PDB file of C-alpha atoms in Angstrom:
ATOM      1  CA  MET A   1      54.363  14.807  76.962  1.00 83.00           C
ATOM      2  CA  HIS A   2      54.092  14.113  73.247  1.00 89.00           C
ATOM      3  CA  ARG A   3      51.120  11.885  73.897  1.00 90.00           C
ATOM      4  CA  MET A   4      49.331  14.659  75.752  1.00 90.00           C
ATOM      5  CA  ILE A   5      49.887  17.032  72.853  1.00 90.00           C
ATOM      6  CA  ALA A   6      48.658  14.416  70.419  1.00 88.00           C
ATOM      7  CA  TYR A   7      45.508  13.792  72.427  1.00 89.00           C
ATOM      8  CA  GLY A   8      44.987  17.505  72.820  1.00 86.00           C
ATOM      9  CA  LEU A   9      45.192  18.060  69.097  1.00 87.00           C
ATOM     10  CA  LEU A  10      42.884  15.133  68.416  1.00 86.00           C
ATOM     11  CA  PHE A  11      40.337  16.535  70.838  1.00 84.00           C
ATOM     12  CA  ALA A  12      40.560  19.978  69.265  1.00 81.00           C
ATOM     13  CA  LEU A  13      40.064  18.496  65.834  1.00 77.00           C
ATOM     14  CA  LEU A  14      37.008  16.538  66.897  1.00 74.00           C
ATOM     15  CA  ALA A  15      35.515  19.455  68.803  1.00 68.00           C
ATOM     16  CA  SER A  16      36.126  21.840  65.925  1.00 59.00           C
ATOM     17  CA  ARG A  17      33.087  20.599  64.070  1.00 54.00           C
ATOM     18  CA  ALA A  18      30.991  22.765  66.366  1.00 51.00           C
ATOM     19  CA  VAL A  19      33.048  25.843  65.456  1.00 48.00           C
ATOM     20  CA  LEU A  20      32.671  25.099  61.756  1.00 58.00           C
ATOM     21  CA  ALA A  21      28.892  24.749  62.070  1.00 70.00           C
ATOM     22  CA  VAL A  22      27.013  26.238  59.171  1.00 79.00           C
ATOM     23  CA  ASP A  23      23.750  26.801  60.997  1.00 81.00           C
ATOM     24  CA  THR A  24      24.261  30.000  62.977  1.00 79.00           C
ATOM     25  CA  GLU A  25      20.718  30.309  64.302  1.00 82.00           C
ATOM     26  CA  PRO A  26      20.392  30.143  68.105  1.00 86.00           C
ATOM     27  CA  PRO A  27      18.997  26.781  69.189  1.00 87.00           C
ATOM     28  CA  LEU A  28      15.274  26.430  69.782  1.00 88.00           C
ATOM     29  CA  PRO A  29      14.424  26.970  73.456  1.00 89.00           C
ATOM     30  CA  ASP A  30      12.923  23.475  73.821  1.00 91.00           C
ATOM     31  CA  PRO A  31      15.784  20.915  73.619  1.00 91.00           C
ATOM     32  CA  VAL A  32      13.428  18.215  72.335  1.00 92.00           C
ATOM     33  CA  LEU A  33      12.395  20.456  69.433  1.00 93.00           C
ATOM     34  CA  GLN A  34      16.019  21.432  68.817  1.00 93.00           C
ATOM     35  CA  ASP A  35      16.993  17.753  68.581  1.00 93.00           C
ATOM     36  CA  ARG A  36      14.219  17.099  66.105  1.00 94.00           C
ATOM     37  CA  TYR A  37      15.271  20.172  64.110  1.00 95.00           C
ATOM     38  CA  VAL A  38      18.918  19.025  63.938  1.00 94.00           C
ATOM     39  CA  SER A  39      17.929  15.463  63.087  1.00 94.00           C
ATOM     40  CA  LEU A  40      15.533  16.566  60.338  1.00 94.00           C
ATOM     41  CA  THR A  41      17.969  18.994  58.746  1.00 94.00           C
ATOM     42  CA  GLN A  42      20.485  16.162  58.479  1.00 94.00           C
ATOM     43  CA  GLN A  43      17.972  14.061  56.549  1.00 94.00           C
ATOM     44  CA  ILE A  44      17.031  16.736  54.021  1.00 95.00           C
ATOM     45  CA  ARG A  45      19.098  17.118  50.891  1.00 94.00           C
ATOM     46  CA  CYS A  46      20.317  20.524  49.806  1.00 93.00           C
ATOM     47  CA  LEU A  47      19.148  20.674  46.208  1.00 91.00           C
ATOM     48  CA  VAL A  48      21.857  23.117  45.212  1.00 89.00           C
ATOM     49  CA  CYS A  49      24.831  21.236  46.702  1.00 86.00           C
ATOM     50  CA  GLN A  50      23.162  17.911  46.215  1.00 85.00           C
ATOM     51  CA  ASN A  51      25.609  15.765  48.134  1.00 87.00           C
ATOM     52  CA  GLU A  52      25.105  17.804  51.315  1.00 91.00           C
ATOM     53  CA  ALA A  53      22.288  17.945  53.813  1.00 93.00           C
ATOM     54  CA  ILE A  54      20.776  21.333  54.555  1.00 94.00           C
ATOM     55  CA  SER A  55      22.431  21.127  57.972  1.00 92.00           C
ATOM     56  CA  ASP A  56      25.857  21.377  56.328  1.00 91.00           C
ATOM     57  CA  SER A  57      25.313  23.321  53.145  1.00 91.00           C
ATOM     58  CA  THR A  58      26.262  27.001  52.875  1.00 91.00           C
ATOM     59  CA  ALA A  59      23.906  27.559  49.938  1.00 92.00           C
ATOM     60  CA  PRO A  60      21.294  30.301  50.472  1.00 93.00           C
ATOM     61  CA  LEU A  61      18.528  27.846  49.596  1.00 94.00           C
ATOM     62  CA  ALA A  62      19.722  25.564  52.416  1.00 94.00           C
ATOM     63  CA  ALA A  63      19.449  28.475  54.854  1.00 94.00           C
ATOM     64  CA  ASP A  64      15.919  29.197  53.598  1.00 95.00           C
ATOM     65  CA  LEU A  65      14.911  25.552  53.959  1.00 96.00           C
ATOM     66  CA  ARG A  66      16.371  25.388  57.474  1.00 95.00           C
ATOM     67  CA  ARG A  67      14.351  28.458  58.336  1.00 95.00           C
ATOM     68  CA  GLU A  68      11.172  26.813  57.076  1.00 95.00           C
ATOM     69  CA  VAL A  69      11.870  23.564  58.962  1.00 96.00           C
ATOM     70  CA  ARG A  70      12.557  25.538  62.122  1.00 95.00           C
ATOM     71  CA  ARG A  71       9.352  27.563  61.698  1.00 94.00           C
ATOM     72  CA  MET A  72       7.268  24.412  61.243  1.00 95.00           C
ATOM     73  CA  ILE A  73       8.791  22.610  64.217  1.00 94.00           C
ATOM     74  CA  ALA A  74       8.398  25.656  66.447  1.00 93.00           C
ATOM     75  CA  ALA A  75       4.757  25.841  65.302  1.00 94.00           C
ATOM     76  CA  GLY A  76       4.224  22.292  66.540  1.00 93.00           C
ATOM     77  CA  GLN A  77       4.192  20.374  63.278  1.00 94.00           C
ATOM     78  CA  SER A  78       5.320  16.762  63.274  1.00 94.00           C
ATOM     79  CA  ASP A  79       8.349  15.358  61.439  1.00 94.00           C
ATOM     80  CA  ALA A  80       5.990  13.703  58.961  1.00 94.00           C
ATOM     81  CA  GLU A  81       4.298  17.030  58.261  1.00 95.00           C
ATOM     82  CA  VAL A  82       7.643  18.739  57.641  1.00 96.00           C
ATOM     83  CA  LYS A  83       8.655  15.950  55.274  1.00 95.00           C
ATOM     84  CA  ASP A  84       5.303  16.130  53.491  1.00 95.00           C
ATOM     85  CA  PHE A  85       5.755  19.884  53.041  1.00 96.00           C
ATOM     86  CA  LEU A  86       9.125  19.351  51.344  1.00 96.00           C
ATOM     87  CA  LEU A  87       8.048  16.303  49.345  1.00 94.00           C
ATOM     88  CA  ALA A  88       5.092  18.213  47.900  1.00 95.00           C
ATOM     89  CA  ARG A  89       7.430  20.908  46.625  1.00 96.00           C
ATOM     90  CA  TYR A  90      10.614  19.049  45.679  1.00 95.00           C
ATOM     91  CA  GLY A  91       9.706  15.396  45.268  1.00 92.00           C
ATOM     92  CA  ASP A  92      11.354  12.233  46.611  1.00 90.00           C
ATOM     93  CA  PHE A  93      14.887  13.413  45.952  1.00 90.00           C
ATOM     94  CA  VAL A  94      14.760  15.918  48.798  1.00 93.00           C
ATOM     95  CA  LEU A  95      14.940  13.224  51.498  1.00 93.00           C
ATOM     96  CA  TYR A  96      18.118  11.237  52.011  1.00 91.00           C
ATOM     97  CA  ARG A  97      15.926   8.314  53.002  1.00 88.00           C
ATOM     98  CA  PRO A  98      13.208   8.323  50.351  1.00 85.00           C
ATOM     99  CA  ARG A  99       9.856   6.930  51.362  1.00 84.00           C
ATOM    100  CA  PHE A 100       9.318   3.310  50.439  1.00 85.00           C
ATOM    101  CA  GLN A 101       6.803   3.291  47.591  1.00 86.00           C
ATOM    102  CA  ALA A 102       6.414   1.813  44.134  1.00 84.00           C
ATOM    103  CA  THR A 103       8.802   4.280  42.522  1.00 82.00           C
ATOM    104  CA  THR A 104      11.573   3.835  45.103  1.00 84.00           C
ATOM    105  CA  ALA A 105      11.151   0.090  45.728  1.00 88.00           C
ATOM    106  CA  VAL A 106      13.949  -0.800  43.292  1.00 85.00           C
ATOM    107  CA  LEU A 107      16.284   1.642  45.043  1.00 86.00           C
ATOM    108  CA  TRP A 108      15.599   0.119  48.447  1.00 90.00           C
ATOM    109  CA  LEU A 109      15.564  -3.556  47.472  1.00 92.00           C
ATOM    110  CA  ALA A 110      18.268  -3.733  44.808  1.00 90.00           C
ATOM    111  CA  PRO A 111      21.286  -3.998  47.182  1.00 92.00           C
ATOM    112  CA  THR A 112      19.744  -6.890  49.137  1.00 94.00           C
ATOM    113  CA  LEU A 113      18.621  -8.655  45.989  1.00 93.00           C
ATOM    114  CA  LEU A 114      22.040  -8.248  44.384  1.00 91.00           C
ATOM    115  CA  LEU A 115      23.711  -9.611  47.521  1.00 95.00           C
ATOM    116  CA  LEU A 116      21.360 -12.586  47.434  1.00 94.00           C
ATOM    117  CA  LEU A 117      22.201 -13.142  43.781  1.00 89.00           C
ATOM    118  CA  VAL A 118      25.932 -13.060  44.514  1.00 92.00           C
ATOM    119  CA  VAL A 119      25.610 -15.467  47.469  1.00 95.00           C
ATOM    120  CA  VAL A 120      23.512 -17.927  45.448  1.00 92.00           C
ATOM    121  CA  THR A 121      25.972 -17.758  42.544  1.00 87.00           C
ATOM    122  CA  ILE A 122      28.983 -18.402  44.774  1.00 93.00           C
ATOM    123  CA  TRP A 123      27.178 -21.280  46.468  1.00 92.00           C
ATOM    124  CA  ARG A 124      26.328 -22.848  43.125  1.00 88.00           C
ATOM    125  CA  VAL A 125      29.878 -22.445  41.830  1.00 89.00           C
ATOM    126  CA  ILE A 126      31.336 -24.064  44.954  1.00 92.00           C
ATOM    127  CA  ARG A 127      28.887 -26.927  44.693  1.00 90.00           C
ATOM    128  CA  ARG A 128      29.703 -27.443  41.038  1.00 85.00           C
ATOM    129  CA  ARG A 129      33.469 -27.315  41.645  1.00 85.00           C
ATOM    130  CA  SER A 130      33.301 -29.891  44.419  1.00 81.00           C
ATOM    131  CA  GLY A 131      31.608 -32.330  42.004  1.00 73.00           C
ATOM    132  CA  LEU A 132      34.504 -32.341  39.466  1.00 63.00           C
ATOM    133  CA  PRO A 133      36.913 -35.314  39.071  1.00 60.00           C
ATOM    134  CA  VAL A 134      39.884 -35.407  41.428  1.00 56.00           C
ATOM    135  CA  ASP A 135      43.048 -33.541  40.287  1.00 58.00           C
ATOM    136  CA  VAL A 136      46.388 -35.330  40.118  1.00 57.00           C
ATOM    137  CA  ASP A 137      47.636 -32.834  42.742  1.00 59.00           C
ATOM    138  CA  SER A 138      45.020 -33.697  45.335  1.00 55.00           C
ATOM    139  CA  ASP A 139      45.667 -35.487  48.613  1.00 59.00           C
ATOM    140  CA  GLU A 140      43.423 -38.401  47.803  1.00 57.00           C
ATOM    141  CA  ALA A 141      45.140 -41.755  47.332  1.00 57.00           C
ATOM    142  CA  PRO A 142      45.961 -42.399  43.679  1.00 56.00           C
ATOM    143  CA  THR A 143      44.330 -45.419  42.026  1.00 59.00           C
ATOM    144  CA  THR A 144      47.734 -46.756  40.957  1.00 60.00           C
ATOM    145  CA  THR A 145      50.398 -47.918  43.356  1.00 58.00           C
ATOM    146  CA  GLY A 146      53.533 -46.314  41.915  1.00 56.00           C
ATOM    147  CA  ARG A 147      55.030 -43.881  39.480  1.00 59.00           C
ATOM    148  CA  ASN A 148      55.446 -46.170  36.569  1.00 58.00           C
ATOM    149  CA  ASN A 149      51.870 -47.458  36.490  1.00 52.00           C
TER     150      ASN A 149
ATOM    151  CA  MET B   1      26.804 -23.837  27.373  1.00 73.00           C
ATOM    152  CA  THR B   2      23.490 -23.263  29.133  1.00 78.00           C
ATOM    153  CA  ARG B   3      25.233 -22.230  32.337  1.00 78.00           C
ATOM    154  CA  TYR B   4      26.378 -19.059  30.566  1.00 85.00           C
ATOM    155  CA  VAL B   5      22.841 -18.045  29.699  1.00 90.00           C
ATOM    156  CA  LEU B   6      21.874 -16.646  33.073  1.00 82.00           C
ATOM    157  CA  PRO B   7      24.996 -14.509  33.582  1.00 83.00           C
ATOM    158  CA  ALA B   8      24.769 -13.343  29.964  1.00 92.00           C
ATOM    159  CA  VAL B   9      21.174 -12.261  30.412  1.00 92.00           C
ATOM    160  CA  PHE B  10      22.100 -10.499  33.643  1.00 85.00           C
ATOM    161  CA  LEU B  11      25.012  -8.739  31.935  1.00 92.00           C
ATOM    162  CA  ILE B  12      22.897  -7.589  29.003  1.00 94.00           C
ATOM    163  CA  GLY B  13      20.231  -6.371  31.394  1.00 92.00           C
ATOM    164  CA  LEU B  14      22.839  -4.442  33.383  1.00 90.00           C
ATOM    165  CA  VAL B  15      24.304  -2.861  30.250  1.00 94.00           C
ATOM    166  CA  ILE B  16      20.852  -1.693  29.179  1.00 94.00           C
ATOM    167  CA  VAL B  17      20.000  -0.263  32.584  1.00 90.00           C
ATOM    168  CA  LEU B  18      23.342   1.550  32.857  1.00 92.00           C
ATOM    169  CA  GLY B  19      23.245   2.650  29.218  1.00 93.00           C
ATOM    170  CA  VAL B  20      19.944   4.385  29.826  1.00 92.00           C
ATOM    171  CA  GLY B  21      20.491   5.494  33.404  1.00 89.00           C
ATOM    172  CA  LEU B  22      23.988   6.939  33.080  1.00 91.00           C
ATOM    173  CA  ARG B  23      22.944   9.250  30.265  1.00 89.00           C
ATOM    174  CA  ARG B  24      20.466  11.073  32.477  1.00 88.00           C
ATOM    175  CA  ASP B  25      21.339  14.222  34.372  1.00 85.00           C
ATOM    176  CA  PRO B  26      21.640  13.225  38.040  1.00 81.00           C
ATOM    177  CA  THR B  27      21.278  16.805  39.248  1.00 82.00           C
ATOM    178  CA  PHE B  28      17.897  17.282  37.578  1.00 85.00           C
ATOM    179  CA  VAL B  29      15.116  17.431  40.146  1.00 85.00           C
ATOM    180  CA  PRO B  30      11.733  16.761  38.520  1.00 86.00           C
ATOM    181  CA  SER B  31       8.896  18.901  39.756  1.00 89.00           C
ATOM    182  CA  PRO B  32       6.121  17.202  41.707  1.00 93.00           C
ATOM    183  CA  LEU B  33       3.894  20.192  40.929  1.00 94.00           C
ATOM    184  CA  ILE B  34       3.292  19.260  37.311  1.00 95.00           C
ATOM    185  CA  GLY B  35      -0.377  18.489  36.881  1.00 94.00           C
ATOM    186  CA  LYS B  36      -1.194  20.106  40.208  1.00 95.00           C
ATOM    187  CA  ALA B  37      -2.321  23.556  41.230  1.00 96.00           C
ATOM    188  CA  ALA B  38       0.402  26.150  41.520  1.00 96.00           C
ATOM    189  CA  PRO B  39       0.811  27.424  45.077  1.00 96.00           C
ATOM    190  CA  ASP B  40      -1.022  30.576  46.121  1.00 96.00           C
ATOM    191  CA  PHE B  41       1.074  33.673  46.463  1.00 97.00           C
ATOM    192  CA  ALA B  42       0.658  37.367  47.167  1.00 97.00           C
ATOM    193  CA  LEU B  43       3.857  39.284  46.517  1.00 97.00           C
ATOM    194  CA  PRO B  44       4.530  43.029  46.611  1.00 97.00           C
ATOM    195  CA  ARG B  45       4.809  44.314  43.062  1.00 97.00           C
ATOM    196  CA  LEU B  46       8.195  45.534  41.900  1.00 96.00           C
ATOM    197  CA  ASP B  47       6.685  48.560  40.167  1.00 94.00           C
ATOM    198  CA  ASP B  48       4.521  49.439  43.169  1.00 94.00           C
ATOM    199  CA  PRO B  49       5.233  47.557  46.407  1.00 94.00           C
ATOM    200  CA  ALA B  50       2.007  48.835  47.932  1.00 95.00           C
ATOM    201  CA  GLN B  51       0.166  46.639  45.432  1.00 96.00           C
ATOM    202  CA  LEU B  52       0.198  42.845  45.440  1.00 97.00           C
ATOM    203  CA  LEU B  53       0.691  40.370  42.620  1.00 97.00           C
ATOM    204  CA  ARG B  54      -1.493  37.375  43.407  1.00 97.00           C
ATOM    205  CA  LYS B  55      -1.923  34.005  41.786  1.00 97.00           C
ATOM    206  CA  ALA B  56      -5.531  35.025  41.040  1.00 96.00           C
ATOM    207  CA  ASP B  57      -4.182  37.787  38.772  1.00 96.00           C
ATOM    208  CA  LEU B  58      -2.775  35.134  36.453  1.00 96.00           C
ATOM    209  CA  LEU B  59      -5.928  33.075  36.011  1.00 96.00           C
ATOM    210  CA  GLY B  60      -8.208  33.087  32.997  1.00 94.00           C
ATOM    211  CA  ASP B  61      -5.633  32.157  30.372  1.00 94.00           C
ATOM    212  CA  VAL B  62      -2.362  30.325  30.027  1.00 97.00           C
ATOM    213  CA  SER B  63       0.497  32.255  31.674  1.00 97.00           C
ATOM    214  CA  ILE B  64       4.202  32.016  32.399  1.00 97.00           C
ATOM    215  CA  ILE B  65       5.960  32.547  35.721  1.00 98.00           C
ATOM    216  CA  ASN B  66       9.676  33.214  35.385  1.00 98.00           C
ATOM    217  CA  VAL B  67      11.773  33.123  38.556  1.00 98.00           C
ATOM    218  CA  TRP B  68      14.788  35.411  38.169  1.00 97.00           C
ATOM    219  CA  ALA B  69      17.231  37.681  39.994  1.00 97.00           C
ATOM    220  CA  THR B  70      19.923  40.209  39.113  1.00 97.00           C
ATOM    221  CA  TRP B  71      22.579  38.023  40.772  1.00 96.00           C
ATOM    222  CA  CYS B  72      21.757  35.163  38.428  1.00 95.00           C
ATOM    223  CA  GLY B  73      24.003  34.879  35.359  1.00 95.00           C
ATOM    224  CA  GLY B  74      21.667  32.507  33.544  1.00 96.00           C
ATOM    225  CA  CYS B  75      18.834  35.027  33.928  1.00 97.00           C
ATOM    226  CA  ARG B  76      20.943  37.645  32.176  1.00 96.00           C
ATOM    227  CA  GLN B  77      21.630  35.098  29.467  1.00 96.00           C
ATOM    228  CA  GLU B  78      18.002  34.229  28.802  1.00 97.00           C
ATOM    229  CA  HIS B  79      16.715  37.801  29.074  1.00 97.00           C
ATOM    230  CA  PRO B  80      16.855  38.733  25.367  1.00 97.00           C
ATOM    231  CA  LEU B  81      14.922  35.588  24.490  1.00 97.00           C
ATOM    232  CA  LEU B  82      12.326  36.359  27.170  1.00 97.00           C
ATOM    233  CA  LEU B  83      11.866  39.823  25.697  1.00 97.00           C
ATOM    234  CA  GLN B  84      11.289  38.293  22.304  1.00 97.00           C
ATOM    235  CA  LEU B  85       8.910  35.584  23.564  1.00 97.00           C
ATOM    236  CA  ALA B  86       6.934  38.091  25.606  1.00 97.00           C
ATOM    237  CA  LYS B  87       6.339  40.029  22.391  1.00 95.00           C
ATOM    238  CA  THR B  88       5.683  37.211  19.961  1.00 95.00           C
ATOM    239  CA  GLY B  89       4.825  34.166  22.090  1.00 92.00           C
ATOM    240  CA  GLY B  90       1.243  35.164  22.742  1.00 94.00           C
ATOM    241  CA  VAL B  91       1.439  34.353  26.451  1.00 96.00           C
ATOM    242  CA  PRO B  92       1.852  36.851  29.305  1.00 97.00           C
ATOM    243  CA  PHE B  93       5.057  36.611  31.326  1.00 98.00           C
ATOM    244  CA  PHE B  94       4.980  37.217  35.072  1.00 98.00           C
ATOM    245  CA  GLY B  95       8.186  37.532  37.038  1.00 97.00           C
ATOM    246  CA  VAL B  96       9.141  36.483  40.541  1.00 98.00           C
ATOM    247  CA  ASP B  97      12.183  38.408  41.699  1.00 97.00           C
ATOM    248  CA  TRP B  98      13.907  35.902  43.979  1.00 97.00           C
ATOM    249  CA  LYS B  99      15.850  37.155  47.012  1.00 96.00           C
ATOM    250  CA  ASP B 100      17.090  40.169  45.145  1.00 96.00           C
ATOM    251  CA  ASP B 101      17.977  43.821  45.631  1.00 96.00           C
ATOM    252  CA  THR B 102      14.828  45.566  44.436  1.00 96.00           C
ATOM    253  CA  THR B 103      16.663  48.736  43.420  1.00 96.00           C
ATOM    254  CA  LEU B 104      19.034  46.729  41.256  1.00 97.00           C
ATOM    255  CA  ALA B 105      16.088  44.756  39.907  1.00 97.00           C
ATOM    256  CA  ARG B 106      14.288  47.904  38.755  1.00 97.00           C
ATOM    257  CA  GLN B 107      17.483  49.239  37.180  1.00 97.00           C
ATOM    258  CA  TRP B 108      18.027  45.917  35.438  1.00 97.00           C
ATOM    259  CA  LEU B 109      14.609  45.947  33.824  1.00 97.00           C
ATOM    260  CA  ALA B 110      14.912  49.623  32.939  1.00 97.00           C
ATOM    261  CA  GLU B 111      18.250  49.036  31.190  1.00 96.00           C
ATOM    262  CA  LEU B 112      17.668  45.657  29.598  1.00 96.00           C
ATOM    263  CA  GLY B 113      13.957  45.843  28.883  1.00 96.00           C
ATOM    264  CA  ASN B 114      10.967  44.430  30.738  1.00 97.00           C
ATOM    265  CA  PRO B 115       9.305  41.280  29.372  1.00 97.00           C
ATOM    266  CA  TYR B 116       6.980  40.973  32.356  1.00 97.00           C
ATOM    267  CA  LYS B 117       3.399  42.069  32.658  1.00 97.00           C
ATOM    268  CA  ALA B 118       4.078  42.288  36.384  1.00 97.00           C
ATOM    269  CA  VAL B 119       6.842  41.238  38.768  1.00 97.00           C
ATOM    270  CA  GLY B 120       6.403  40.078  42.360  1.00 97.00           C
ATOM    271  CA  ILE B 121       9.122  40.552  44.960  1.00 97.00           C
ATOM    272  CA  ASP B 122       9.943  37.318  46.827  1.00 97.00           C
ATOM    273  CA  ALA B 123      12.224  38.768  49.479  1.00 96.00           C
ATOM    274  CA  ASP B 124      12.476  35.802  51.860  1.00 95.00           C
ATOM    275  CA  GLY B 125      12.274  33.069  49.224  1.00 96.00           C
ATOM    276  CA  LYS B 126       9.139  31.503  50.681  1.00 96.00           C
ATOM    277  CA  THR B 127       7.202  31.626  47.406  1.00 97.00           C
ATOM    278  CA  ALA B 128      10.163  30.159  45.544  1.00 97.00           C
ATOM    279  CA  ILE B 129      10.209  27.254  48.004  1.00 96.00           C
ATOM    280  CA  ASP B 130       6.461  26.795  47.485  1.00 97.00           C
ATOM    281  CA  LEU B 131       7.155  26.579  43.768  1.00 97.00           C
ATOM    282  CA  GLY B 132       9.933  24.039  44.362  1.00 96.00           C
ATOM    283  CA  VAL B 133      12.577  26.354  42.947  1.00 96.00           C
ATOM    284  CA  TYR B 134      16.160  25.265  43.589  1.00 94.00           C
ATOM    285  CA  GLY B 135      18.050  27.507  41.202  1.00 93.00           C
ATOM    286  CA  ALA B 136      17.444  30.491  38.971  1.00 93.00           C
ATOM    287  CA  PRO B 137      16.192  30.846  36.330  1.00 96.00           C
ATOM    288  CA  GLU B 138      13.190  28.561  36.370  1.00 97.00           C
ATOM    289  CA  THR B 139      10.159  29.042  34.162  1.00 97.00           C
ATOM    290  CA  PHE B 140       6.681  27.658  34.829  1.00 97.00           C
ATOM    291  CA  LEU B 141       3.815  27.266  32.400  1.00 97.00           C
ATOM    292  CA  LEU B 142       0.374  27.567  33.989  1.00 97.00           C
ATOM    293  CA  ASP B 143      -3.019  26.900  32.477  1.00 95.00           C
ATOM    294  CA  GLY B 144      -6.056  29.158  32.857  1.00 95.00           C
ATOM    295  CA  GLN B 145      -7.044  27.542  36.149  1.00 95.00           C
ATOM    296  CA  GLY B 146      -3.572  27.962  37.663  1.00 96.00           C
ATOM    297  CA  ASN B 147      -2.346  24.382  37.316  1.00 96.00           C
ATOM    298  CA  VAL B 148       1.314  23.828  36.516  1.00 97.00           C
ATOM    299  CA  LEU B 149       1.653  22.322  33.041  1.00 97.00           C
ATOM    300  CA  TYR B 150       5.439  22.375  32.753  1.00 96.00           C
ATOM    301  CA  LYS B 151       8.565  23.611  34.470  1.00 96.00           C
ATOM    302  CA  HIS B 152      11.749  24.516  32.642  1.00 96.00           C
ATOM    303  CA  ILE B 153      14.962  24.632  34.643  1.00 94.00           C
ATOM    304  CA  ALA B 154      17.995  26.715  33.553  1.00 93.00           C
ATOM    305  CA  PRO B 155      17.934  29.505  30.946  1.00 97.00           C
ATOM    306  CA  MET B 156      15.141  29.374  28.424  1.00 97.00           C
ATOM    307  CA  THR B 157      16.091  28.227  24.953  1.00 96.00           C
ATOM    308  CA  VAL B 158      14.299  28.461  21.641  1.00 97.00           C
ATOM    309  CA  ASP B 159      14.419  24.676  21.460  1.00 96.00           C
ATOM    310  CA  ALA B 160      12.746  24.224  24.858  1.00 96.00           C
ATOM    311  CA  TRP B 161      10.098  26.826  23.974  1.00 97.00           C
ATOM    312  CA  GLN B 162       9.243  25.122  20.688  1.00 96.00           C
ATOM    313  CA  ARG B 163       9.333  21.567  21.991  1.00 96.00           C
ATOM    314  CA  GLU B 164       7.808  21.918  25.450  1.00 96.00           C
ATOM    315  CA  PHE B 165       5.897  25.185  25.749  1.00 97.00           C
ATOM    316  CA  VAL B 166       4.257  25.770  22.366  1.00 96.00           C
ATOM    317  CA  PRO B 167       2.409  22.396  22.179  1.00 96.00           C
ATOM    318  CA  ARG B 168       1.233  22.657  25.769  1.00 96.00           C
ATOM    319  CA  ILE B 169       0.014  26.206  25.324  1.00 96.00           C
ATOM    320  CA  ALA B 170      -1.940  25.171  22.263  1.00 95.00           C
ATOM    321  CA  SER B 171      -3.576  22.144  23.862  1.00 95.00           C
ATOM    322  CA  ALA B 172      -4.397  24.031  27.074  1.00 95.00           C
ATOM    323  CA  ARG B 173      -6.148  26.732  25.091  1.00 93.00           C
ATOM    324  CA  LYS B 174      -7.974  24.174  23.011  1.00 93.00           C
ATOM    325  CA  ALA B 175      -9.142  22.365  26.140  1.00 90.00           C
ATOM    326  CA  ALA B 176     -10.349  25.644  27.605  1.00 85.00           C
ATOM    327  CA  ARG B 177     -12.662  26.364  24.666  1.00 82.00           C
TER     328      ARG B 177
END
């Protein structure tokens, strides 16, 4: 019985995200367009609440931007065209995944390069350590036969 | 000793990058419009909504577009300075009233003074989006051909006017001669 209640509560909690939805517009009639709309709004940063996407932000600007995205998708524009529209007005920061170009190359490549640097450093340290003389505590046979030598 | 060189260089490099980077304002969104043409607009005028304020009305000389609203505290804060600059700055100020109550907006200007040569009503915020506005107030400097020379975010200050606007106004006018 307790398990059923627990599962029930868990389900209600997970399902509640739909009730808490910020975007109150009715969905676009074409489900393909609606999917693209939802997906795009999750990739676009709300510039007022800058750690939220416009899909989640309650800021008035986010509502305005959602309206524009919706209008463009309903008018048949492609995802790239919607992104271009926003990039022209707000710059690279507006997309959560900035386009890969000269100015954002460091942002994209730095984590991989840093990881590579760390791996190489660890490898070199291990190699260096394994070349040191044997400790007295090691398992290798000592060169003398007994304690008093 | 030489094995410490590489990590030391890396550490110094990191300190420099962080020392510079962490002092910047992460919420500042630079405008991609600078150096480009300002977007076209045609907004109903606040003083006479039957008439339109168009981008073409601003051309011919350097001009300022100030995006404001009565719900915006920073706009209230910068208003006295705008009044002063409109009188003594030598550049016409045009207003874009962003998603505002037009009755309140008219009252506001009547009570506090009107620095604007004309104000356009942006009821749905579409023009503000075209300008890349993400908060009020924002102030744009345009040259005679309607290109954006500079954008100031947050309330106008004397410092920003002197440092950023005055030199650009002067060089734009010189270039236009």
